[in-house]
Amino acid sequence: MNRSIVAGHGALAVVQVFFGLFPIFGTLAFAPGGFSPLGVGSWRIVAGSVALGGLAFFAYGRAAIPAKDDWIRFAICGLLGVALNQGLFLEGLARSTPMNAGLVMTLIPVFTFAVAAAARQERLSPLRAAGVLIAMAGAVLLLMGRGGGMMRGYGFGNLLMVLNALSYACFLVLSKRLLGRYDSLVVIAWVYILSLPYLPYFVIGEDLLADPGNRSAWLSLLYIVLFPTVLAYLLNMFALERVRATTTAVYIYAQPLVAGLAAWIVFDERPSIRMAVAAACLFVGIWLVARRPPMADPRLSEQEFEPAGT
């Protein structure tokens, strides 16, 4: 294995750590005297738009401006990939736990395949269909609260994060045509920029500023807007230039492990038997979905297994 490929794998590993720690720092940011969930989302939207938009125009100049025929698709991607994605995930995290969040995010590649199959961009083999069903069984277990009742305990928060995973999966499928026309940096920059019109829904009546003395909340916000937003994207782009996109499927397993270990260390959160069974279903489901049928067209599968993130 040459140094370039090793560097790509190293970058992917770091990306998973950035995303895996996101629920930890998000929970710390929501602590009393900190930020509201939508307040954190507002900061991330603004920071992502400024940083990624600035990088795109620095790299490509006027060529970074999309054709007018693509503006509507970019706007829809901004809604699905950023506005709904941020709102649902952060509100769900505030009502659940970091360990649950790490597990739910593994649904992104499963949902992406299911949506792509429904749009006839992917071939639905029996093995991969079984993977989707097994992963969904794991998701249902996460939605079942204490005593087996739907929506008890953390069920509602988990549901919001499941909807977030579905929203992000729809974004990945919808953005495929844009990625065929523009560089990935240009696409993600405009997706963030065109999420700005939805910002009023995030800021009205929300706590955009934490207490000045709440150092933990401010440092957590800094982590969220810098690492899983800007740096994770740049490292992911660096990695995908060196390894196949489908190779990144393996790294998705690292996110819940990072989130779970960190939640145990920071919050003394411990997995229940139900959570362990759900994790097993999710991991098996991802593995089955990631197995490409022998005759599948590799061009159709390059996007679906990008590292799951929010």
Short mmCIF file of C-alpha atoms in Angstrom, two decimals:
data_model
loop_
_atom_site.label_atom_id
_atom_site.label_comp_id
_atom_site.label_asym_id
_atom_site.label_seq_id
_atom_site.Cartn_x
_atom_site.Cartn_y
_atom_site.Cartn_z
CA MET A 1 0.00 0.00 0.00
CA ASN A 2 1.58 3.29 -1.10
CA ARG A 3 1.79 6.43 1.00
CA SER A 4 -1.04 8.17 -0.85
CA ILE A 5 -3.51 5.39 -0.03
CA VAL A 6 -2.29 5.25 3.58
CA ALA A 7 -2.84 9.00 3.86
CA GLY A 8 -6.35 8.57 2.46
CA HIS A 9 -7.21 5.92 5.04
CA GLY A 10 -5.74 8.08 7.79
CA ALA A 11 -7.89 11.02 6.71
CA LEU A 12 -11.01 8.84 6.69
CA ALA A 13 -10.24 7.61 10.21
CA VAL A 14 -9.91 11.20 11.45
CA VAL A 15 -13.20 12.13 9.76
CA GLN A 16 -14.99 9.36 11.66
CA VAL A 17 -13.54 10.67 14.93
CA PHE A 18 -14.76 14.18 14.10
CA PHE A 19 -18.28 12.94 13.34
CA GLY A 20 -18.29 10.42 16.19
CA LEU A 21 -17.51 13.14 18.74
CA PHE A 22 -20.14 15.51 17.33
CA PRO A 23 -22.94 14.12 19.58
CA ILE A 24 -20.70 14.49 22.62
CA PHE A 25 -19.91 18.14 22.00
CA GLY A 26 -23.50 18.78 20.92
CA THR A 27 -24.78 17.50 24.25
CA LEU A 28 -22.24 19.64 26.11
CA ALA A 29 -23.33 22.69 24.09
CA PHE A 30 -26.98 22.10 25.11
CA ALA A 31 -26.23 22.05 28.85
CA PRO A 32 -28.03 24.61 31.07
CA GLY A 33 -26.73 28.08 30.29
CA GLY A 34 -25.61 26.90 26.85
CA PHE A 35 -27.12 26.98 23.37
CA SER A 36 -30.46 25.74 22.10
CA PRO A 37 -30.30 22.96 19.47
CA LEU A 38 -31.44 25.26 16.67
CA GLY A 39 -29.03 27.91 17.94
CA VAL A 40 -26.16 25.48 17.36
CA GLY A 41 -27.61 24.70 13.93
CA SER A 42 -27.68 28.41 13.08
CA TRP A 43 -24.01 28.85 13.91
CA ARG A 44 -23.09 25.78 11.88
CA ILE A 45 -25.06 26.93 8.83
CA VAL A 46 -23.48 30.38 8.89
CA ALA A 47 -19.95 29.06 9.51
CA GLY A 48 -20.28 26.41 6.81
CA SER A 49 -21.62 28.91 4.29
CA VAL A 50 -18.84 31.42 4.91
CA ALA A 51 -15.94 28.94 5.11
CA LEU A 52 -16.91 26.55 2.32
CA GLY A 53 -18.29 29.31 0.10
CA GLY A 54 -15.09 31.29 0.54
CA LEU A 55 -12.95 28.26 -0.31
CA ALA A 56 -15.03 27.49 -3.41
CA PHE A 57 -14.73 31.01 -4.80
CA PHE A 58 -11.04 31.17 -3.90
CA ALA A 59 -10.41 27.94 -5.79
CA TYR A 60 -12.69 28.45 -8.81
CA GLY A 61 -13.61 32.14 -9.00
CA ARG A 62 -16.62 32.85 -11.22
CA ALA A 63 -16.63 29.22 -12.34
CA ALA A 64 -18.04 28.41 -8.89
CA ILE A 65 -21.35 30.07 -9.84
CA PRO A 66 -23.86 27.39 -10.94
CA ALA A 67 -25.91 27.54 -14.12
CA LYS A 68 -29.37 28.99 -13.57
CA ASP A 69 -31.00 25.68 -14.50
CA ASP A 70 -29.46 24.11 -11.39
CA TRP A 71 -30.53 26.68 -8.80
CA ILE A 72 -33.76 24.89 -7.88
CA ARG A 73 -31.96 21.58 -7.36
CA PHE A 74 -29.32 23.34 -5.23
CA ALA A 75 -32.07 24.98 -3.15
CA ILE A 76 -33.79 21.64 -2.52
CA CYS A 77 -30.42 20.14 -1.58
CA GLY A 78 -29.92 23.03 0.84
CA LEU A 79 -33.22 22.16 2.49
CA LEU A 80 -32.62 18.39 2.67
CA GLY A 81 -28.86 18.31 3.20
CA VAL A 82 -28.43 21.19 5.64
CA ALA A 83 -31.60 22.84 7.00
CA LEU A 84 -33.67 19.72 7.75
CA ASN A 85 -30.53 17.71 8.37
CA GLN A 86 -29.29 20.13 11.04
CA GLY A 87 -32.66 20.83 12.63
CA LEU A 88 -33.77 17.21 12.94
CA PHE A 89 -30.42 15.89 14.15
CA LEU A 90 -29.79 18.56 16.78
CA GLU A 91 -33.36 18.55 18.12
CA GLY A 92 -33.22 14.76 18.21
CA LEU A 93 -29.86 14.73 19.99
CA ALA A 94 -31.22 17.11 22.64
CA ARG A 95 -33.98 14.54 23.35
CA SER A 96 -31.78 11.44 23.20
CA THR A 97 -28.21 10.40 24.02
CA PRO A 98 -24.87 10.55 22.17
CA MET A 99 -24.71 6.75 22.05
CA ASN A 100 -28.11 6.57 20.34
CA ALA A 101 -27.06 9.32 17.94
CA GLY A 102 -23.95 7.43 16.90
CA LEU A 103 -26.03 4.36 16.08
CA VAL A 104 -28.78 6.18 14.20
CA MET A 105 -26.28 7.87 11.89
CA THR A 106 -25.28 4.47 10.52
CA LEU A 107 -28.68 4.41 8.80
CA ILE A 108 -27.53 7.04 6.29
CA PRO A 109 -25.89 4.61 3.81
CA VAL A 110 -28.81 2.19 4.18
CA PHE A 111 -31.38 4.91 3.48
CA THR A 112 -29.23 6.23 0.63
CA PHE A 113 -29.27 2.85 -1.07
CA ALA A 114 -33.03 2.45 -0.49
CA VAL A 115 -33.80 5.89 -1.96
CA ALA A 116 -31.44 5.29 -4.89
CA ALA A 117 -33.10 1.92 -5.53
CA ALA A 118 -36.54 3.56 -5.47
CA ALA A 119 -35.23 6.12 -7.99
CA ARG A 120 -33.84 3.24 -10.09
CA GLN A 121 -30.29 4.42 -9.63
CA GLU A 122 -29.39 1.19 -7.81
CA ARG A 123 -30.21 -2.48 -8.39
CA LEU A 124 -32.21 -4.00 -5.54
CA SER A 125 -30.77 -7.48 -5.07
CA PRO A 126 -32.33 -9.87 -2.51
CA LEU A 127 -29.22 -9.64 -0.33
CA ARG A 128 -29.22 -5.86 -0.21
CA ALA A 129 -32.99 -5.76 0.34
CA ALA A 130 -32.47 -8.05 3.33
CA GLY A 131 -29.81 -5.64 4.58
CA VAL A 132 -32.27 -2.73 4.45
CA LEU A 133 -34.89 -4.72 6.37
CA ILE A 134 -32.42 -5.85 9.04
CA ALA A 135 -31.11 -2.30 9.50
CA MET A 136 -34.67 -0.99 9.79
CA ALA A 137 -35.36 -3.61 12.47
CA GLY A 138 -32.45 -2.11 14.39
CA ALA A 139 -33.93 1.36 13.93
CA VAL A 140 -37.30 0.19 15.27
CA LEU A 141 -35.57 -1.19 18.36
CA LEU A 142 -34.05 2.25 18.97
CA LEU A 143 -37.50 3.82 18.67
CA MET A 144 -38.93 1.45 21.28
CA GLY A 145 -38.55 2.99 24.70
CA ARG A 146 -38.45 1.39 28.11
CA GLY A 147 -41.19 -1.19 28.48
CA GLY A 148 -41.35 -1.67 24.71
CA GLY A 149 -43.64 1.28 24.04
CA MET A 150 -43.05 3.33 20.92
CA MET A 151 -41.84 6.88 21.62
CA ARG A 152 -41.14 6.29 25.32
CA GLY A 153 -37.87 7.42 26.83
CA TYR A 154 -35.60 8.53 24.02
CA GLY A 155 -37.89 7.26 21.26
CA PHE A 156 -39.00 10.66 19.97
CA GLY A 157 -35.46 12.00 19.87
CA ASN A 158 -34.33 8.88 18.03
CA LEU A 159 -37.21 9.29 15.57
CA LEU A 160 -36.09 12.84 14.76
CA MET A 161 -32.57 11.56 14.10
CA VAL A 162 -33.91 8.73 11.91
CA LEU A 163 -35.79 11.35 9.87
CA ASN A 164 -32.55 13.33 9.71
CA ALA A 165 -30.77 10.29 8.25
CA LEU A 166 -33.54 9.89 5.67
CA SER A 167 -33.37 13.58 4.75
CA TYR A 168 -29.60 13.40 4.28
CA ALA A 169 -29.95 10.23 2.19
CA CYS A 170 -32.42 11.99 -0.12
CA PHE A 171 -29.93 14.84 -0.42
CA LEU A 172 -27.13 12.45 -1.43
CA VAL A 173 -29.24 10.90 -4.18
CA LEU A 174 -30.56 14.26 -5.42
CA SER A 175 -27.09 15.81 -5.47
CA LYS A 176 -25.60 13.07 -7.67
CA ARG A 177 -26.42 14.96 -10.87
CA LEU A 178 -24.88 18.15 -9.47
CA LEU A 179 -21.70 16.25 -8.57
CA GLY A 180 -21.51 15.17 -12.19
CA ARG A 181 -21.47 18.81 -13.31
CA TYR A 182 -19.50 20.62 -10.61
CA ASP A 183 -16.58 19.96 -8.29
CA SER A 184 -17.65 18.56 -4.92
CA LEU A 185 -16.38 21.68 -3.10
CA VAL A 186 -18.61 23.88 -5.26
CA VAL A 187 -21.62 21.64 -4.62
CA ILE A 188 -21.29 21.51 -0.84
CA ALA A 189 -20.56 25.26 -0.70
CA TRP A 190 -23.77 26.14 -2.55
CA VAL A 191 -25.78 23.61 -0.58
CA TYR A 192 -24.74 25.47 2.58
CA ILE A 193 -25.23 28.92 1.04
CA LEU A 194 -28.72 28.07 -0.20
CA SER A 195 -29.67 26.81 3.24
CA LEU A 196 -29.35 30.40 4.52
CA PRO A 197 -32.94 31.35 3.49
CA TYR A 198 -34.16 28.80 6.04
CA LEU A 199 -32.10 30.43 8.80
CA PRO A 200 -34.99 32.53 10.22
CA TYR A 201 -36.73 29.29 11.24
CA PHE A 202 -33.63 28.50 13.32
CA VAL A 203 -33.01 31.85 14.97
CA ILE A 204 -36.43 33.23 15.91
CA GLY A 205 -36.98 32.71 19.62
CA GLU A 206 -33.80 30.65 20.05
CA ASP A 207 -30.79 31.09 22.32
CA LEU A 208 -28.04 32.04 19.88
CA LEU A 209 -25.58 32.97 22.63
CA ALA A 210 -24.60 30.91 25.65
CA ASP A 211 -23.83 32.49 29.00
CA PRO A 212 -20.49 34.31 28.67
CA GLY A 213 -19.03 32.28 31.52
CA ASN A 214 -20.11 28.93 30.08
CA ARG A 215 -16.73 28.00 28.66
CA SER A 216 -17.74 24.39 27.97
CA ALA A 217 -20.65 25.44 25.73
CA TRP A 218 -18.54 27.90 23.74
CA LEU A 219 -15.68 25.45 23.24
CA SER A 220 -18.18 22.78 22.19
CA LEU A 221 -19.68 25.14 19.62
CA LEU A 222 -16.20 25.92 18.31
CA TYR A 223 -15.56 22.20 17.87
CA ILE A 224 -18.88 21.69 16.05
CA VAL A 225 -18.43 24.51 13.53
CA LEU A 226 -14.76 23.76 12.88
CA PHE A 227 -14.20 20.00 12.95
CA PRO A 228 -17.32 18.08 11.79
CA THR A 229 -18.27 20.91 9.43
CA VAL A 230 -15.28 22.42 7.63
CA LEU A 231 -12.28 20.19 8.40
CA ALA A 232 -14.20 16.92 8.08
CA TYR A 233 -15.38 17.89 4.62
CA LEU A 234 -11.89 18.89 3.46
CA LEU A 235 -10.34 15.69 4.83
CA ASN A 236 -13.09 13.63 3.23
CA MET A 237 -12.40 15.27 -0.13
CA PHE A 238 -8.68 14.59 0.35
CA ALA A 239 -9.40 10.93 1.16
CA LEU A 240 -11.76 10.29 -1.75
CA GLU A 241 -9.04 11.41 -4.16
CA ARG A 242 -6.92 8.51 -2.87
CA VAL A 243 -9.31 5.65 -2.06
CA ARG A 244 -12.54 4.36 -3.62
CA ALA A 245 -15.73 5.84 -2.24
CA THR A 246 -17.09 2.35 -1.57
CA THR A 247 -14.06 1.65 0.65
CA THR A 248 -15.37 4.23 3.10
CA ALA A 249 -18.28 1.94 4.01
CA VAL A 250 -16.00 0.16 6.47
CA TYR A 251 -15.30 3.39 8.31
CA ILE A 252 -18.98 4.00 9.05
CA TYR A 253 -18.71 1.33 11.75
CA ALA A 254 -16.24 3.55 13.62
CA GLN A 255 -18.68 6.39 14.29
CA PRO A 256 -20.93 4.62 16.83
CA LEU A 257 -17.84 3.10 18.44
CA VAL A 258 -16.25 6.54 18.88
CA ALA A 259 -19.54 8.05 20.09
CA GLY A 260 -20.19 5.15 22.46
CA LEU A 261 -16.72 5.15 23.99
CA ALA A 262 -16.75 8.93 24.43
CA ALA A 263 -20.27 8.86 25.92
CA TRP A 264 -19.13 6.23 28.42
CA ILE A 265 -16.07 8.30 29.40
CA VAL A 266 -17.75 11.73 29.51
CA PHE A 267 -21.33 10.93 30.61
CA ASP A 268 -20.95 7.42 32.07
CA GLU A 269 -23.53 6.27 29.50
CA ARG A 270 -23.72 2.50 29.18
CA PRO A 271 -25.40 0.48 26.42
CA SER A 272 -28.51 -1.53 27.23
CA ILE A 273 -29.24 -4.99 25.86
CA ARG A 274 -31.81 -3.44 23.50
CA MET A 275 -29.20 -1.00 22.20
CA ALA A 276 -26.67 -3.80 21.68
CA VAL A 277 -29.18 -5.83 19.64
CA ALA A 278 -30.08 -2.71 17.64
CA ALA A 279 -26.40 -2.06 16.95
CA ALA A 280 -25.94 -5.64 15.74
CA CYS A 281 -28.89 -5.27 13.35
CA LEU A 282 -27.57 -1.96 12.03
CA PHE A 283 -24.05 -3.28 11.48
CA VAL A 284 -25.26 -6.44 9.71
CA GLY A 285 -27.64 -4.35 7.59
CA ILE A 286 -24.86 -1.97 6.54
CA TRP A 287 -22.59 -4.89 5.67
CA LEU A 288 -25.23 -6.51 3.46
CA VAL A 289 -26.14 -3.25 1.72
CA ALA A 290 -22.46 -2.46 1.13
CA ARG A 291 -21.97 -5.76 -0.71
CA ARG A 292 -22.22 -4.78 -4.36
CA PRO A 293 -23.87 -7.36 -6.65
CA PRO A 294 -21.39 -8.84 -9.18
CA MET A 295 -23.04 -7.17 -12.17
CA ALA A 296 -23.72 -3.81 -10.52
CA ASP A 297 -22.56 -0.70 -12.31
CA PRO A 298 -19.79 0.78 -10.10
CA ARG A 299 -20.61 4.28 -11.32
CA LEU A 300 -23.93 4.14 -9.49
CA SER A 301 -22.48 3.20 -6.12
CA GLU A 302 -19.65 5.65 -5.63
CA GLN A 303 -21.65 8.18 -3.65
CA GLU A 304 -23.79 6.09 -1.36
CA PHE A 305 -21.04 5.08 1.05
CA GLU A 306 -19.40 8.40 1.75
CA PRO A 307 -18.74 8.64 5.48
CA ALA A 308 -22.00 9.23 7.25
CA GLY A 309 -22.12 12.60 8.89
CA THR A 310 -24.45 15.41 9.78
#
